mmCIF file of C-alpha atoms in Angstrom:
data_model
loop_
_atom_site.group_PDB
_atom_site.id
_atom_site.type_symbol
_atom_site.label_atom_id
_atom_site.label_comp_id
_atom_site.label_asym_id
_atom_site.label_seq_id
_atom_site.Cartn_x
_atom_site.Cartn_y
_atom_site.Cartn_z
ATOM 1 C CA LEU A 680 -43.126 0.024 49.229
ATOM 2 C CA GLY A 681 -42.201 -3.205 50.943
ATOM 3 C CA VAL A 682 -39.302 -4.053 48.571
ATOM 4 C CA ALA A 683 -35.596 -3.261 48.497
ATOM 5 C CA PRO A 684 -34.409 -0.172 46.585
ATOM 6 C CA VAL A 685 -33.845 -0.824 42.880
ATOM 7 C CA GLU A 686 -31.039 0.778 40.888
ATOM 8 C CA LEU A 687 -31.945 1.237 37.226
ATOM 9 C CA PRO A 688 -29.324 0.945 34.470
ATOM 10 C CA ALA A 689 -28.351 4.205 32.847
ATOM 11 C CA GLY A 690 -30.912 5.404 30.312
ATOM 12 C CA THR A 691 -33.709 3.175 31.635
ATOM 13 C CA ARG A 692 -37.146 4.829 31.491
ATOM 14 C CA SER A 693 -39.242 2.094 33.104
ATOM 15 C CA ARG A 694 -38.883 -1.131 35.009
ATOM 16 C CA ALA A 695 -41.253 -3.680 36.514
ATOM 17 C CA VAL A 696 -41.213 -3.918 40.304
ATOM 18 C CA SER A 697 -41.969 -7.286 41.913
ATOM 19 C CA GLY A 698 -42.627 -8.293 45.489
ATOM 20 C CA LEU A 699 -45.491 -5.878 46.121
ATOM 21 C CA VAL A 700 -48.341 -6.815 48.413
ATOM 22 C CA LEU A 701 -51.307 -5.888 46.201
ATOM 23 C CA THR A 702 -53.944 -5.526 48.909
ATOM 24 C CA SER A 703 -52.994 -2.033 50.086
ATOM 25 C CA ASP A 704 -52.062 1.332 48.542
ATOM 26 C CA LYS A 705 -48.383 1.948 47.836
ATOM 27 C CA VAL A 706 -46.276 5.104 47.757
ATOM 28 C CA LEU A 707 -43.548 4.829 45.112
ATOM 29 C CA SER A 708 -40.610 7.207 45.317
ATOM 30 C CA LEU A 709 -37.958 7.842 42.689
ATOM 31 C CA VAL A 710 -34.601 9.576 43.061
ATOM 32 C CA THR A 711 -31.961 10.028 40.399
ATOM 33 C CA ARG A 712 -28.188 10.055 40.697
ATOM 34 C CA ASP A 713 -25.782 11.398 38.105
ATOM 35 C CA ALA A 714 -22.322 10.156 37.238
ATOM 36 C CA SER A 715 -20.795 12.375 39.908
ATOM 37 C CA GLY A 716 -22.991 10.854 42.601
ATOM 38 C CA ASN A 717 -25.317 13.818 42.999
ATOM 39 C CA VAL A 718 -28.785 12.683 44.162
ATOM 40 C CA SER A 719 -32.031 14.473 43.261
ATOM 41 C CA SER A 720 -34.996 15.099 45.515
ATOM 42 C CA ALA A 721 -37.477 12.237 45.662
ATOM 43 C CA VAL A 722 -40.500 12.262 43.357
ATOM 44 C CA SER A 723 -43.365 10.226 44.828
ATOM 45 C CA ALA A 724 -46.645 8.851 43.508
ATOM 46 C CA VAL A 725 -49.460 6.875 45.134
ATOM 47 C CA VAL A 726 -50.505 3.635 43.461
ATOM 48 C CA ARG A 727 -53.963 2.510 44.551
ATOM 49 C CA ALA A 728 -54.753 -1.070 45.475
ATOM 50 C CA THR A 729 -57.897 -2.549 43.962
ATOM 51 C CA THR A 730 -60.478 -5.103 45.050
ATOM 52 C CA LEU A 731 -61.977 -7.446 42.455
ATOM 53 C CA THR A 732 -64.873 -9.778 43.217
ATOM 54 C CA LEU A 733 -66.642 -12.301 41.011
ATOM 55 C CA THR A 734 -70.087 -13.679 41.835
ATOM 56 C CA ARG A 735 -72.607 -15.848 39.967
ATOM 57 C CA SER A 736 -76.392 -15.671 39.894
ATOM 58 C CA ALA A 737 -76.815 -19.448 40.139
ATOM 59 C CA ALA A 738 -74.397 -21.808 41.842
ATOM 60 C CA THR A 739 -75.950 -24.860 40.171
ATOM 61 C CA ILE A 740 -77.742 -25.034 36.840
ATOM 62 C CA THR A 741 -79.366 -27.781 34.827
ATOM 63 C CA TYR A 742 -77.713 -28.532 31.480
ATOM 64 C CA GLY A 743 -78.895 -25.927 28.973
ATOM 65 C CA GLY A 744 -79.449 -23.289 31.658
ATOM 66 C CA ALA A 745 -77.476 -20.118 32.322
ATOM 67 C CA SER A 746 -75.782 -18.320 35.204
ATOM 68 C CA THR A 747 -74.651 -14.690 35.139
ATOM 69 C CA LEU A 748 -71.110 -13.864 36.235
ATOM 70 C CA THR A 749 -70.717 -10.387 37.750
ATOM 71 C CA ALA A 750 -67.295 -8.818 38.298
ATOM 72 C CA LYS A 751 -66.949 -5.717 40.466
ATOM 73 C CA LEU A 752 -63.800 -3.574 40.603
ATOM 74 C CA THR A 753 -63.266 -0.983 43.318
ATOM 75 C CA GLN A 754 -60.398 0.812 45.001
ATOM 76 C CA SER A 755 -59.442 -1.007 48.183
ATOM 77 C CA THR A 756 -59.319 2.229 50.149
ATOM 78 C CA GLY A 757 -62.726 3.889 50.268
ATOM 79 C CA GLY A 758 -64.437 1.417 47.950
ATOM 80 C CA THR A 759 -64.663 3.859 45.033
ATOM 81 C CA ALA A 760 -65.898 2.140 41.859
ATOM 82 C CA VAL A 761 -63.392 1.826 39.019
ATOM 83 C CA GLY A 762 -65.256 2.423 35.764
ATOM 84 C CA GLY A 763 -64.037 1.951 32.203
ATOM 85 C CA ALA A 764 -61.544 -0.734 33.217
ATOM 86 C CA LYS A 765 -60.827 -3.911 31.248
ATOM 87 C CA VAL A 766 -61.534 -7.090 33.209
ATOM 88 C CA ALA A 767 -60.620 -10.463 31.738
ATOM 89 C CA LEU A 768 -62.665 -13.561 32.570
ATOM 90 C CA GLN A 769 -61.059 -16.993 32.554
ATOM 91 C CA GLN A 770 -62.520 -20.481 32.891
ATOM 92 C CA ARG A 771 -61.396 -24.029 33.542
ATOM 93 C CA LYS A 772 -63.073 -27.393 33.902
ATOM 94 C CA LYS A 773 -63.710 -28.020 37.599
ATOM 95 C CA GLY A 774 -60.966 -30.182 39.059
ATOM 96 C CA THR A 775 -58.299 -29.107 36.547
ATOM 97 C CA THR A 776 -55.522 -26.521 36.795
ATOM 98 C CA THR A 777 -55.258 -24.893 33.363
ATOM 99 C CA TRP A 778 -57.105 -21.612 32.759
ATOM 100 C CA ALA A 779 -58.445 -20.541 29.357
ATOM 101 C CA ALA A 780 -59.609 -17.119 28.201
ATOM 102 C CA LEU A 781 -63.382 -16.615 28.208
ATOM 103 C CA SER A 782 -64.074 -12.920 27.568
ATOM 104 C CA THR A 783 -62.857 -9.397 28.230
ATOM 105 C CA LEU A 784 -65.372 -6.951 29.689
ATOM 106 C CA THR A 785 -65.386 -3.221 30.426
ATOM 107 C CA THR A 786 -66.653 -2.092 33.809
ATOM 108 C CA SER A 787 -69.523 0.389 34.037
ATOM 109 C CA SER A 788 -69.477 3.625 36.020
ATOM 110 C CA THR A 789 -70.349 1.511 39.069
ATOM 111 C CA GLY A 790 -67.334 -0.732 38.500
ATOM 112 C CA VAL A 791 -69.505 -3.670 37.377
ATOM 113 C CA ALA A 792 -69.297 -5.958 34.334
ATOM 114 C CA ALA A 793 -71.497 -9.003 33.743
ATOM 115 C CA LEU A 794 -71.633 -11.982 31.389
ATOM 116 C CA ALA A 795 -74.182 -14.807 31.073
ATOM 117 C CA VAL A 796 -72.561 -18.232 30.718
ATOM 118 C CA LYS A 797 -74.031 -21.618 29.777
ATOM 119 C CA PRO A 798 -71.390 -24.188 30.718
ATOM 120 C CA VAL A 799 -71.965 -27.750 29.538
ATOM 121 C CA ARG A 800 -70.062 -29.173 32.508
ATOM 122 C CA SER A 801 -69.155 -27.947 35.992
ATOM 123 C CA THR A 802 -66.796 -25.008 35.455
ATOM 124 C CA GLU A 803 -64.696 -22.637 37.559
ATOM 125 C CA TYR A 804 -64.242 -18.955 36.749
ATOM 126 C CA ARG A 805 -62.030 -16.050 37.825
ATOM 127 C CA ALA A 806 -61.620 -12.396 36.869
ATOM 128 C CA LEU A 807 -58.335 -10.543 36.304
ATOM 129 C CA TYR A 808 -57.543 -6.846 36.235
ATOM 130 C CA ALA A 809 -54.119 -6.044 34.778
ATOM 131 C CA GLY A 810 -53.828 -2.681 36.499
ATOM 132 C CA THR A 811 -52.936 0.660 34.962
ATOM 133 C CA THR A 812 -51.066 3.852 35.788
ATOM 134 C CA GLY A 813 -51.938 4.598 39.398
ATOM 135 C CA ARG A 814 -53.696 1.298 40.113
ATOM 136 C CA LEU A 815 -52.420 -2.144 41.076
ATOM 137 C CA SER A 816 -53.506 -5.366 39.358
ATOM 138 C CA ARG A 817 -55.848 -7.827 41.054
ATOM 139 C CA THR A 818 -57.210 -11.348 40.569
ATOM 140 C CA SER A 819 -60.540 -12.397 42.033
ATOM 141 C CA ALA A 820 -61.208 -15.524 44.032
ATOM 142 C CA THR A 821 -62.344 -18.540 42.030
ATOM 143 C CA THR A 822 -66.074 -19.197 41.771
ATOM 144 C CA ALA A 823 -67.793 -22.272 40.340
ATOM 145 C CA VAL A 824 -70.965 -22.953 38.404
ATOM 146 C CA LEU A 825 -71.991 -26.585 38.837
ATOM 147 C CA VAL A 826 -73.946 -28.329 36.093
ATOM 148 C CA ALA A 827 -76.516 -31.084 36.593
ATOM 149 C CA PRO A 828 -77.568 -33.271 33.643
ATOM 150 C CA ARG A 829 -81.075 -32.760 32.259
ATOM 151 C CA ILE A 830 -83.246 -35.869 32.637
ATOM 152 C CA THR A 831 -86.546 -36.410 30.853
ATOM 153 C CA SER A 832 -88.764 -39.407 31.602
ATOM 154 C CA SER A 833 -92.258 -40.789 31.009
ATOM 155 C CA TRP A 834 -94.209 -44.038 31.125
ATOM 156 C CA SER A 835 -95.278 -45.704 27.881
ATOM 157 C CA VAL A 836 -98.636 -46.343 29.612
ATOM 158 C CA THR A 837 -99.611 -44.492 32.784
ATOM 159 C CA SER A 838 -102.448 -46.805 33.871
ATOM 160 C CA ILE A 839 -102.215 -50.607 33.705
ATOM 161 C CA ARG A 840 -103.744 -53.739 35.200
ATOM 162 C CA LEU A 841 -101.871 -55.730 37.817
ATOM 163 C CA GLY A 842 -99.550 -58.171 36.066
ATOM 164 C CA SER A 843 -99.182 -56.011 32.962
ATOM 165 C CA ALA A 844 -96.041 -54.072 31.998
ATOM 166 C CA SER A 845 -95.229 -50.445 31.292
ATOM 167 C CA TYR A 846 -91.962 -49.014 30.023
ATOM 168 C CA LEU A 847 -90.215 -46.173 31.796
ATOM 169 C CA ARG A 848 -88.398 -44.237 29.109
ATOM 170 C CA ALA A 849 -85.796 -41.669 30.038
ATOM 171 C CA ALA A 850 -82.986 -39.686 28.417
ATOM 172 C CA VAL A 851 -79.990 -37.872 29.916
ATOM 173 C CA SER A 852 -78.380 -34.747 28.394
ATOM 174 C CA PRO A 853 -75.559 -34.223 27.681
ATOM 175 C CA THR A 854 -74.743 -37.768 26.687
ATOM 176 C CA HIS A 855 -73.567 -40.124 29.411
ATOM 177 C CA ALA A 856 -73.664 -43.319 27.368
ATOM 178 C CA GLY A 857 -72.511 -46.359 29.321
ATOM 179 C CA GLN A 858 -73.077 -44.815 32.740
ATOM 180 C CA ALA A 859 -75.627 -46.095 35.241
ATOM 181 C CA VAL A 860 -78.862 -44.477 36.349
ATOM 182 C CA TYR A 861 -81.217 -45.618 39.072
ATOM 183 C CA VAL A 862 -84.964 -46.121 38.754
ATOM 184 C CA GLN A 863 -86.506 -45.172 42.091
ATOM 185 C CA ARG A 864 -89.972 -45.468 43.652
ATOM 186 C CA TYR A 865 -91.288 -43.350 46.499
ATOM 187 C CA SER A 866 -92.279 -45.630 49.371
ATOM 188 C CA SER A 867 -92.657 -45.208 53.141
ATOM 189 C CA GLY A 868 -91.480 -41.586 53.006
ATOM 190 C CA ALA A 869 -88.302 -42.166 51.006
ATOM 191 C CA TRP A 870 -87.043 -42.771 47.472
ATOM 192 C CA ARG A 871 -85.949 -46.389 47.063
ATOM 193 C CA THR A 872 -83.979 -47.819 44.153
ATOM 194 C CA ILE A 873 -85.803 -50.641 42.344
ATOM 195 C CA ALA A 874 -83.430 -51.043 39.385
ATOM 196 C CA THR A 875 -80.022 -49.986 38.064
ATOM 197 C CA VAL A 876 -79.982 -49.420 34.297
ATOM 198 C CA THR A 877 -77.109 -48.597 31.923
ATOM 199 C CA LEU A 878 -77.607 -45.721 29.513
ATOM 200 C CA SER A 879 -77.579 -46.736 25.871
ATOM 201 C CA SER A 880 -75.388 -45.292 23.118
ATOM 202 C CA THR A 881 -78.010 -42.551 22.772
ATOM 203 C CA SER A 882 -77.871 -41.834 26.523
ATOM 204 C CA ALA A 883 -81.358 -43.272 27.085
ATOM 205 C CA ILE A 884 -83.152 -46.152 28.834
ATOM 206 C CA SER A 885 -86.343 -48.122 28.257
ATOM 207 C CA TYR A 886 -87.017 -50.025 31.471
ATOM 208 C CA ARG A 887 -89.745 -52.688 31.458
ATOM 209 C CA TYR A 888 -91.590 -52.698 34.763
ATOM 210 C CA VAL A 889 -94.242 -55.105 36.037
ATOM 211 C CA PRO A 890 -95.689 -53.867 39.351
ATOM 212 C CA LYS A 891 -96.692 -56.410 41.966
ATOM 213 C CA VAL A 892 -99.150 -54.370 44.019
ATOM 214 C CA LYS A 893 -102.210 -52.324 43.104
ATOM 215 C CA GLY A 894 -102.164 -48.581 43.720
ATOM 216 C CA THR A 895 -100.769 -45.347 42.292
ATOM 217 C CA TYR A 896 -97.062 -44.868 42.769
ATOM 218 C CA SER A 897 -94.448 -42.184 42.058
ATOM 219 C CA TYR A 898 -91.227 -42.931 40.202
ATOM 220 C CA ARG A 899 -88.140 -41.016 39.101
ATOM 221 C CA VAL A 900 -84.749 -41.549 37.469
ATOM 222 C CA TYR A 901 -81.668 -40.587 39.473
ATOM 223 C CA LYS A 902 -78.171 -40.132 38.052
ATOM 224 C CA PRO A 903 -75.248 -39.925 40.495
ATOM 225 C CA ALA A 904 -72.490 -37.336 40.136
ATOM 226 C CA ASP A 905 -69.432 -37.884 37.954
ATOM 227 C CA SER A 906 -66.272 -35.868 37.276
ATOM 228 C CA ASP A 907 -68.080 -33.398 35.001
ATOM 229 C CA HIS A 908 -71.535 -33.081 36.528
ATOM 230 C CA VAL A 909 -73.327 -33.091 39.857
ATOM 231 C CA ALA A 910 -76.093 -35.568 40.679
ATOM 232 C CA ALA A 911 -79.482 -35.082 39.042
ATOM 233 C CA THR A 912 -83.036 -36.392 39.289
ATOM 234 C CA GLY A 913 -85.663 -36.468 36.597
ATOM 235 C CA PRO A 914 -89.297 -35.427 36.959
ATOM 236 C CA VAL A 915 -91.648 -37.473 39.127
ATOM 237 C CA VAL A 916 -93.882 -39.668 36.941
ATOM 238 C CA LYS A 917 -96.822 -41.629 38.313
ATOM 239 C CA LEU A 918 -98.056 -45.093 37.404
ATOM 240 C CA ALA A 919 -101.548 -46.327 38.330
ATOM 241 C CA VAL A 920 -101.988 -50.063 38.823
ATOM 242 C CA GLY A 921 -105.546 -51.455 38.980
#
């Protein structure tokens, strides 16, 4: 068992046992002793250890997208699937410590339960199995789904004469009002920042641009990572200058 013998008070029918290492099967033995000190033969039972994993279909999604969490519960010895078991899913904002309930699922005959999630910010998840008669409880490792903002962008005019202006309009979802984004142009094999613009109260920009050289160039809007989201880039939009 791995713990010291426990003496139960008279009349006790059950008692929680702490100090167990949950990664391997346990043999629990019970003996009784009457008031005269007579001891019964031991009655033993095997309690099976379980293995609980949690995976996600997409490690990083764009805001509005989904990732599927898949929990799998098996017996640690032999890998037999545990079907019909209740598995609780919990979530927390990445970088925090407090877990909140998300959902409770029932495993299939193959020991699997799945749930599609659409987090609005980078979120961590874990699965918990409370155990039952003959099986030990288990908590999965933590897994994260990272969320990148969704950026849309376009030019007000896609073809202009040298010396004229076009406006690069972009929006970031979810709102990041007051944060900075970078307007970048592809040049000499790399993306180079040509302007830093602050998002408006509607989480948008309208950047007036007057090119200095003729040609057709590629541009994009880049938003660096913050505490809630990973870095993101918008679509490549081209501007022709004649």
